[in-house]
Coordinates of C-alpha atoms in Angstrom, one line a residue:
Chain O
X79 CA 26.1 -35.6 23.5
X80 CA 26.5 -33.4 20.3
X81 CA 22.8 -32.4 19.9
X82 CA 21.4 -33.1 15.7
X83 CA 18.8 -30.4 13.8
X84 CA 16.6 -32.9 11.3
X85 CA 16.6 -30.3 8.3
X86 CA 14.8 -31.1 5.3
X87 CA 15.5 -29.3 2.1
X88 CA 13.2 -28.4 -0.8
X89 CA 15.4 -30.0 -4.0
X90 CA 14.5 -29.0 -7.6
X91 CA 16.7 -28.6 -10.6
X92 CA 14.3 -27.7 -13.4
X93 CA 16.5 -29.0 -16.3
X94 CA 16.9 -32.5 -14.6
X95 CA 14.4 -32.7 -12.5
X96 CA 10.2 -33.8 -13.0
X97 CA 9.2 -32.8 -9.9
X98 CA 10.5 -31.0 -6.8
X99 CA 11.8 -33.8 -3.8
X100 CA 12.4 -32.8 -0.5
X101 CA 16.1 -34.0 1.0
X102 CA 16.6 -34.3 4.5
X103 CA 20.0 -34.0 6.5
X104 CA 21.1 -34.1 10.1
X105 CA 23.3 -31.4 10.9
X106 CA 25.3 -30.4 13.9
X107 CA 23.8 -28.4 16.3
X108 CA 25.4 -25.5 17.6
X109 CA 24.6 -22.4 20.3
X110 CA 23.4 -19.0 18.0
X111 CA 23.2 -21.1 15.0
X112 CA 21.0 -19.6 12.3
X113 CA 19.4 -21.1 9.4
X114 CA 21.8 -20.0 6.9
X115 CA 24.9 -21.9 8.7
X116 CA 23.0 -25.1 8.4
X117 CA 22.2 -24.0 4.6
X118 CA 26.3 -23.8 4.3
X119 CA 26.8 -27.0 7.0
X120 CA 24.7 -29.0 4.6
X121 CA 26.7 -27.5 0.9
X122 CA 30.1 -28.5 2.4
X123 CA 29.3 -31.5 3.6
X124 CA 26.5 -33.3 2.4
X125 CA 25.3 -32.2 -0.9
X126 CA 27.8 -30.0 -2.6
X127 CA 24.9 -29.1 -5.2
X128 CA 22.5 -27.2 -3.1
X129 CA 21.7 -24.0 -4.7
X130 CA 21.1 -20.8 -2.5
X131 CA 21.9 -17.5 -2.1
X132 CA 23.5 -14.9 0.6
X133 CA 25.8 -12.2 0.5
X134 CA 25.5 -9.8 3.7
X135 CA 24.9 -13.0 6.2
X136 CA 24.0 -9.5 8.6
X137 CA 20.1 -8.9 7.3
X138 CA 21.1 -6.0 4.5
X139 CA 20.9 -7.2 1.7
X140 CA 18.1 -9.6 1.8
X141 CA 19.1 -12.1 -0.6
X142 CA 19.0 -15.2 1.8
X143 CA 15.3 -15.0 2.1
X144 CA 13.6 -18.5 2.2
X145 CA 10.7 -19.9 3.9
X146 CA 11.2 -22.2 6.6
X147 CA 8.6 -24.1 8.0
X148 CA 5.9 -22.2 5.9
X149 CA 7.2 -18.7 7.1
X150 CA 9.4 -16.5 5.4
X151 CA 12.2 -15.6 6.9
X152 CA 15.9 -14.2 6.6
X153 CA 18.4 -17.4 6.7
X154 CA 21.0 -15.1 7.8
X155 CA 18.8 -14.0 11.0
X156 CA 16.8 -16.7 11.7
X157 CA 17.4 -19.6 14.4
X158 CA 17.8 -23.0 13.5
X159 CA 15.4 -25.1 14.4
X160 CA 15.5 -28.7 15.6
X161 CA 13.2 -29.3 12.9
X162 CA 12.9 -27.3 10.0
X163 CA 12.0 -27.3 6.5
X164 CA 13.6 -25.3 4.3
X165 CA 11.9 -24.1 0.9
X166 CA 12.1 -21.5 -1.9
X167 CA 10.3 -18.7 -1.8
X168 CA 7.5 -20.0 -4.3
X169 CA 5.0 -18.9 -5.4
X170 CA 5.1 -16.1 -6.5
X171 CA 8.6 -16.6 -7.4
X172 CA 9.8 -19.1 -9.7
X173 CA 12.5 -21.5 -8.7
X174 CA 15.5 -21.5 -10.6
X175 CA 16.9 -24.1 -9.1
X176 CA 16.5 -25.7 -5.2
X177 CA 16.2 -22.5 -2.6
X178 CA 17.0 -20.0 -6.0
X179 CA 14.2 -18.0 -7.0
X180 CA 13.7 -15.7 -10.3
X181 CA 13.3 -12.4 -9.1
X182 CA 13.2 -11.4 -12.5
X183 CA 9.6 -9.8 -12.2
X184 CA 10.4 -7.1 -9.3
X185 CA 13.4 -6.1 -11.4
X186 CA 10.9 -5.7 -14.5
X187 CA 8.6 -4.1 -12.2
X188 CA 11.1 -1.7 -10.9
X189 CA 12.9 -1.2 -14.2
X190 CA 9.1 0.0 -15.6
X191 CA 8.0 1.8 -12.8
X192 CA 11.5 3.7 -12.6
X193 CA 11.9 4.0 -9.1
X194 CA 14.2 6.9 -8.7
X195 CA 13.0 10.6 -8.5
X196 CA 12.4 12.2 -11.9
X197 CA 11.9 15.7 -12.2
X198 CA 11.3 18.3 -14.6
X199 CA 14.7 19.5 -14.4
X200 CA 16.1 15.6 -14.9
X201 CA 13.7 15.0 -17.6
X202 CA 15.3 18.7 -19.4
X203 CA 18.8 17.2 -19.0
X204 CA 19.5 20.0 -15.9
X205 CA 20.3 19.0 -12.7
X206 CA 18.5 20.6 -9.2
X207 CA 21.7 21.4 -7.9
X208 CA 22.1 24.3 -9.8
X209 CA 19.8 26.2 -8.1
X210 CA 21.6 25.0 -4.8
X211 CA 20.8 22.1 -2.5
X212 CA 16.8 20.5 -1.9
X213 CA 15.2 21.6 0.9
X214 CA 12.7 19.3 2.8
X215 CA 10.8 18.8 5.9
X216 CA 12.9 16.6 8.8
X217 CA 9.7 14.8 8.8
X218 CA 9.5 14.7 4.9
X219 CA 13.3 13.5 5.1
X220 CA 12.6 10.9 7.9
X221 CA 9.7 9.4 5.9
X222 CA 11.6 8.8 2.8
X223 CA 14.5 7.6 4.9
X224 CA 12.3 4.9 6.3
X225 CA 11.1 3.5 3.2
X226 CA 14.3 3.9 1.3
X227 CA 15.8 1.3 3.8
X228 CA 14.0 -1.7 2.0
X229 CA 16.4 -4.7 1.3
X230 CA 13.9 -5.8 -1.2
X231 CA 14.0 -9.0 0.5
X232 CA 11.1 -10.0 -1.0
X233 CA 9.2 -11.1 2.3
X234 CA 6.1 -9.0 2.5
X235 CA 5.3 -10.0 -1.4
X236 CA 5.6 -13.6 -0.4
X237 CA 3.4 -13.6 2.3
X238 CA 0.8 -11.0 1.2
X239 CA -2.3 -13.0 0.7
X240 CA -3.6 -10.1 -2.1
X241 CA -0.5 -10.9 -4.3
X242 CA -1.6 -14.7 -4.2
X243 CA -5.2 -13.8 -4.8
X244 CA -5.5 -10.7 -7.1
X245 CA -3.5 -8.9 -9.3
X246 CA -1.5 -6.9 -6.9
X247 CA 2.1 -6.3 -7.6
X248 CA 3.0 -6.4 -3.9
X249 CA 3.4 -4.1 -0.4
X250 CA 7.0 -3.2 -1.1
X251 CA 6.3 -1.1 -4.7
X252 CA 3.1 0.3 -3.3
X253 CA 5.6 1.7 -0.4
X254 CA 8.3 2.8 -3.2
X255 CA 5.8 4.4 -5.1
X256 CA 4.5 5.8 -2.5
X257 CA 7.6 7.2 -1.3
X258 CA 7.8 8.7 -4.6
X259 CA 4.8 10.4 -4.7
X260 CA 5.8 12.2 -1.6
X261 CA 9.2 13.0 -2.6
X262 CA 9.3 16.9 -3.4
X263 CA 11.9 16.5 -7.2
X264 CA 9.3 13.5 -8.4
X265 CA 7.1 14.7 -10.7
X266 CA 6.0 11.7 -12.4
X267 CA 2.3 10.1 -12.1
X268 CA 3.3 7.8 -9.0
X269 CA -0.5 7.5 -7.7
X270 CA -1.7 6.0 -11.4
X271 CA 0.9 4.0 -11.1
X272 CA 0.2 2.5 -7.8
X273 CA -3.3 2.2 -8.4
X274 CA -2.4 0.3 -12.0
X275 CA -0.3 -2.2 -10.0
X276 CA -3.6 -3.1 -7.7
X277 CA -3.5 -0.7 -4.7
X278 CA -7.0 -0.9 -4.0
X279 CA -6.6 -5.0 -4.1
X280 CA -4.7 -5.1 -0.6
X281 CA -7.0 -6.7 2.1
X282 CA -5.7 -4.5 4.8
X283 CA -4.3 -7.3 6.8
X284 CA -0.9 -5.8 8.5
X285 CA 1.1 -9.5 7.6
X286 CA 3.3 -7.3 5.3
X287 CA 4.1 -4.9 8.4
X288 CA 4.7 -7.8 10.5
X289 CA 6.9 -9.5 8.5
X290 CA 9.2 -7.3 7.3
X291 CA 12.5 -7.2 8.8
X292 CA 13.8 -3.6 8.7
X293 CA 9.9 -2.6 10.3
X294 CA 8.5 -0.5 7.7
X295 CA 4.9 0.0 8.5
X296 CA 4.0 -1.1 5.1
X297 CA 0.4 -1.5 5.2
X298 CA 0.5 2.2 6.9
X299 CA 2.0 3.5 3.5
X300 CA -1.0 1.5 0.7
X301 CA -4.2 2.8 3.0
X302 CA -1.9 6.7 3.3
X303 CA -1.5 6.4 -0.4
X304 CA -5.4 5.8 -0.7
X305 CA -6.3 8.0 1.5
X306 CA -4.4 11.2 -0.4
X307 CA -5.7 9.5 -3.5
X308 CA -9.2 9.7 -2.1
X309 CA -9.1 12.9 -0.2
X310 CA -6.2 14.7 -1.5
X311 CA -2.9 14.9 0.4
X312 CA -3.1 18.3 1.8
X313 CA -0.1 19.7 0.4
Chain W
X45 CA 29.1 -15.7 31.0
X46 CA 32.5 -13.8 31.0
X47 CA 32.1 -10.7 28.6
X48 CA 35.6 -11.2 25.9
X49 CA 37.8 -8.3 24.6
X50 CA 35.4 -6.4 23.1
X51 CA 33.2 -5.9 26.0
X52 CA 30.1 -7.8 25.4
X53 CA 29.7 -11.5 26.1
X54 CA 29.7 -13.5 23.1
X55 CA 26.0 -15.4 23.9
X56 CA 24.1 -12.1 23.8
X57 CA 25.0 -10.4 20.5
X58 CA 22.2 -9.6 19.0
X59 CA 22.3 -8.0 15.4
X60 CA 20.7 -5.4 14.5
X61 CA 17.1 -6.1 13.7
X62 CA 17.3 -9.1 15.0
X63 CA 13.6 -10.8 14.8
X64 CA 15.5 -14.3 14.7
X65 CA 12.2 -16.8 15.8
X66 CA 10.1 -15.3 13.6
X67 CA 8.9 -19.1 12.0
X68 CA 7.7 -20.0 15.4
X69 CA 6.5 -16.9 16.0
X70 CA 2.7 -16.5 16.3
X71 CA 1.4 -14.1 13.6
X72 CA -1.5 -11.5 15.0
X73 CA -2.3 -10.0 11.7
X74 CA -2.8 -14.1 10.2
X75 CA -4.9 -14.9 12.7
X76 CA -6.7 -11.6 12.1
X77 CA -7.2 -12.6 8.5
X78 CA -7.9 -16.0 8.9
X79 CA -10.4 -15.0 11.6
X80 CA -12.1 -12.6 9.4
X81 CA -12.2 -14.7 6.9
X82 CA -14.2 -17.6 8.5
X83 CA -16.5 -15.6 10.2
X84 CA -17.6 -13.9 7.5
X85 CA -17.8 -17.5 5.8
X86 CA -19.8 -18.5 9.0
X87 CA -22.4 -15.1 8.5
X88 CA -22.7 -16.4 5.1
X89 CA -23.7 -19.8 5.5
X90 CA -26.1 -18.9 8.6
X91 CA -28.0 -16.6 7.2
X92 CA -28.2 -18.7 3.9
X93 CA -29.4 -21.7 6.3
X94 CA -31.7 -19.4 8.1
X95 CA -33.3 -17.9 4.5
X96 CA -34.1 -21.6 3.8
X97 CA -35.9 -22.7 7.2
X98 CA -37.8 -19.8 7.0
X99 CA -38.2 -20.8 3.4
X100 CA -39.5 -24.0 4.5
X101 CA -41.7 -22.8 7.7
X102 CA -43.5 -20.4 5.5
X103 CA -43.6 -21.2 1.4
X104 CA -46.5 -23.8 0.9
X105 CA -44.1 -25.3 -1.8
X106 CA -41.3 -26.3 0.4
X107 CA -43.6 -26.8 3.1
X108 CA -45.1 -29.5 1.4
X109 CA -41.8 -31.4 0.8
X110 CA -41.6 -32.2 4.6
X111 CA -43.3 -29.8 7.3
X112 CA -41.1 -30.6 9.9
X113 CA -38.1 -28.9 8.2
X114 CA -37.9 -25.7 8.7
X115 CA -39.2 -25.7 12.3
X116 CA -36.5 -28.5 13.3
X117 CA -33.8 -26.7 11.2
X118 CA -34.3 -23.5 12.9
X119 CA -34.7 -24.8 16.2
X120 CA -31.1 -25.8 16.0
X121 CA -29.9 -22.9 14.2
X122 CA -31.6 -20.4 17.3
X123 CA -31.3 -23.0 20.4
X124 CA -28.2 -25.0 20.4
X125 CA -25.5 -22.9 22.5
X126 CA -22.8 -23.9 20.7
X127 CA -24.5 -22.9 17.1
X128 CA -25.3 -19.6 19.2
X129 CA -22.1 -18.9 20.6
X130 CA -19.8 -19.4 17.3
X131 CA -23.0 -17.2 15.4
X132 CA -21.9 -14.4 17.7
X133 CA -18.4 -14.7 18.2
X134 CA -18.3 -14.5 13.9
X135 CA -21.1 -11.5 14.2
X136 CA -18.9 -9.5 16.6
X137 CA -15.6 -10.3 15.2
X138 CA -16.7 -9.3 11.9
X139 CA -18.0 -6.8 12.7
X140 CA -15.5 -5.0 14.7
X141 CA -12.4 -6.1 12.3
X142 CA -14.5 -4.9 9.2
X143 CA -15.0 -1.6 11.3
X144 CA -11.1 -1.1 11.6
X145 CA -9.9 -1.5 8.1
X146 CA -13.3 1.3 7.5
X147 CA -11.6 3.5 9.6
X148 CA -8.0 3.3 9.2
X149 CA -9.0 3.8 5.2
X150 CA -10.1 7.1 6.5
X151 CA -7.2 8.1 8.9
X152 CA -8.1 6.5 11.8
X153 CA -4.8 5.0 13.0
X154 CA -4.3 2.1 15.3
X155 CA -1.4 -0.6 16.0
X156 CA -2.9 -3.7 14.2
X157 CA -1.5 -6.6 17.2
X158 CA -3.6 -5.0 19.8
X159 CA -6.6 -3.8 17.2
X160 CA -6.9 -7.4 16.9
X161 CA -6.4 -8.8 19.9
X162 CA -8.5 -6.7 21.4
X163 CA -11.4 -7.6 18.8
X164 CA -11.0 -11.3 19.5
X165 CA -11.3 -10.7 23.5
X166 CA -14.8 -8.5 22.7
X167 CA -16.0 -11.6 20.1
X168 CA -14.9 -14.2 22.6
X169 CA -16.8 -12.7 25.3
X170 CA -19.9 -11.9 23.5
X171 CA -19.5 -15.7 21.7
X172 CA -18.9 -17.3 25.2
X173 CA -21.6 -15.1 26.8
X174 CA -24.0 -16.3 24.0
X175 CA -23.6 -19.7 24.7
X176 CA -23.1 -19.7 28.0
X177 CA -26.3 -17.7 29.3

């Protein structure tokens, strides 16, 4: 007997809709089958105006994030359930419509803090090249590596409790900036910058670490950043 | 299963990354929060309730309201196992997660699932203990 996940989707169009609704569906169960493949079951058969989002459907872009039963999670990656609910990452983000969110404000946030390397030599129009290519450290290279595989999928920021509470602008810029400040070209003020967007306001809790997908020990990289803020980095 | 063409059987390709139960997962670092939380809440309220049995065993003022108060009140507070055991538990468990995030601010590094694990075995025993004996 063909087995049936009871799937119940958060529904909100903002310029129709008063009030958000949840719809629920019964979809076909199938061996493997991940949360996004009911997300596409349900737009091709049952409601041809459900808004979401993918791209990669193999965890690297992290667009598909929603949360499903409370948790967030990659849709791409994550089991179905036999029965789930499936909602928009919000709050913090605003819904643009059904499982969309705005993800306007990281973009802002990026866009302000400039999250690429600048240099003295950048900023006078040269390029470090000419002098031949950067050294650094393996370990130097490894660390920036790791944090430089963010899919900004937006998971840690949902679940931190300090962004919900305080004015914290989330675990993944304090990593970025962080990564900055270590990076051996950057020569910008990346600790002012961190400590403007609320480092000191994270609670310590590890739930950023845990949830992230690609493993970056996230919490690791705010109390490092404090710590060298506090004590000097040694270099 | 009989593995296909490309060597691997179909049922047990797992991406890369893959942390695919994650919703039913249970979260260590939540219930480390949530745990922290409450017993910090739990500190709070018992040592507000003791400040005001004490308050009225020994201010003539409150005494006079009704003389039986404070003695009652604290009696419960300080003999019911239960109130004893959960007083601890939220002593020790505070106390110890409070003492990690101290010293991981300062360098000290440990994996945060067995950190707290670890602290809720040491609260449990001393909160079970408590009541217990």
């Amino acid at each position: 007997m063909l087995r049936h996940l009871n799937v119940s989707v958060y529904r909100f169009d903002p310029a129709k809709d008063g009030v958000p609704r949840y719809d629920t569906f019964s979809v076909p169960a199938f061996p493997e089958q991940r949360v996004l493949d009911v997300l596409r079951y349900i737009y091709e058969n049952e409601a041809s105006d459900l808004a979401f989002e993918f791209a990669c459907r193999t965890s690297r872009c992290g667009t598909c994030s929603v949360l499903v039963n409370g948790r967030s999670v990659l849709a791409c990656q994550e089991r179905a359930k036999p029965n789930m609910r499936v909602e928009p990452l919000s709050p913090p983000f605003p819904v643009v419509r059904d499982l969309v969110v705005s993800r306007q404000q990281v973009d802002d946030n990026r866009k302000r803090l400039n999250l690429t390397p600048v240099g003295l030599e950048s900023t006078q129009g040269g390029i470090p090249s000419e002098r031949g290519p950067l050294r650094i450290s393996e370990e130097k290279a490894e660390k920036q590596q790791l944090i430089n595989s963010c899919i900004n999928c937006q998971l840690c920021v949902t679940e931190c409790p300090a962004v919900h509470l305080r004015e914290f602008e989330g675990p993944m810029l304090m990593a970025q900036l962080r990564r900055l400040d270590e990076h051996p070209v950057d020569r910008q003020d990346r600790a002012g910058q961190a400590v403007e967007g609320g480092l000191y306001e994270c609670f310590s809790c590890d739930i950023c670490t845990e949830v992230c997908p690609v493993e970056i020990p996230l919490a690791d990289q705010i109390r490092h950043f404090r710590q060298d803020i506090l004590f000097g980095d040694g270099s | 299963m009989s593995k296909g063409e490309y060597g691997f059987s179909p049922g047990r390709v797992r991406l890369p990354r893959d942390r695919s139960r994650r919703a039913e997962s249970f979260s260590v670092a939540r219930l480390g929060r949530l745990l922290y939380r409450y017993s910090g809440a739990v500190l709070g309220a018992f040592v507000l309730l003791h400040v005001l049995g004490q308050g009225f065993l020994r201010i003539p003022a409150l005494r006079a309201i009704s003389p039986e108060v404070g003695s009652s009140f604290l009696a419960y507070l300080q003999h019911v196992p239960v109130v004893r055991g959960v007083v601890f538990f939220a002593v020790v468990f505070h106390f110890l997660y409070g003492l990690r995030i101290m010293l991981s601010e300062v360098g000290w590094r440990s994996a945060h699932r067995p950190a707290v694990a670890g602290t809720v075995v040491l609260a449990l025993i001393a909160g079970v203990w408590e009541a217990a004996f």
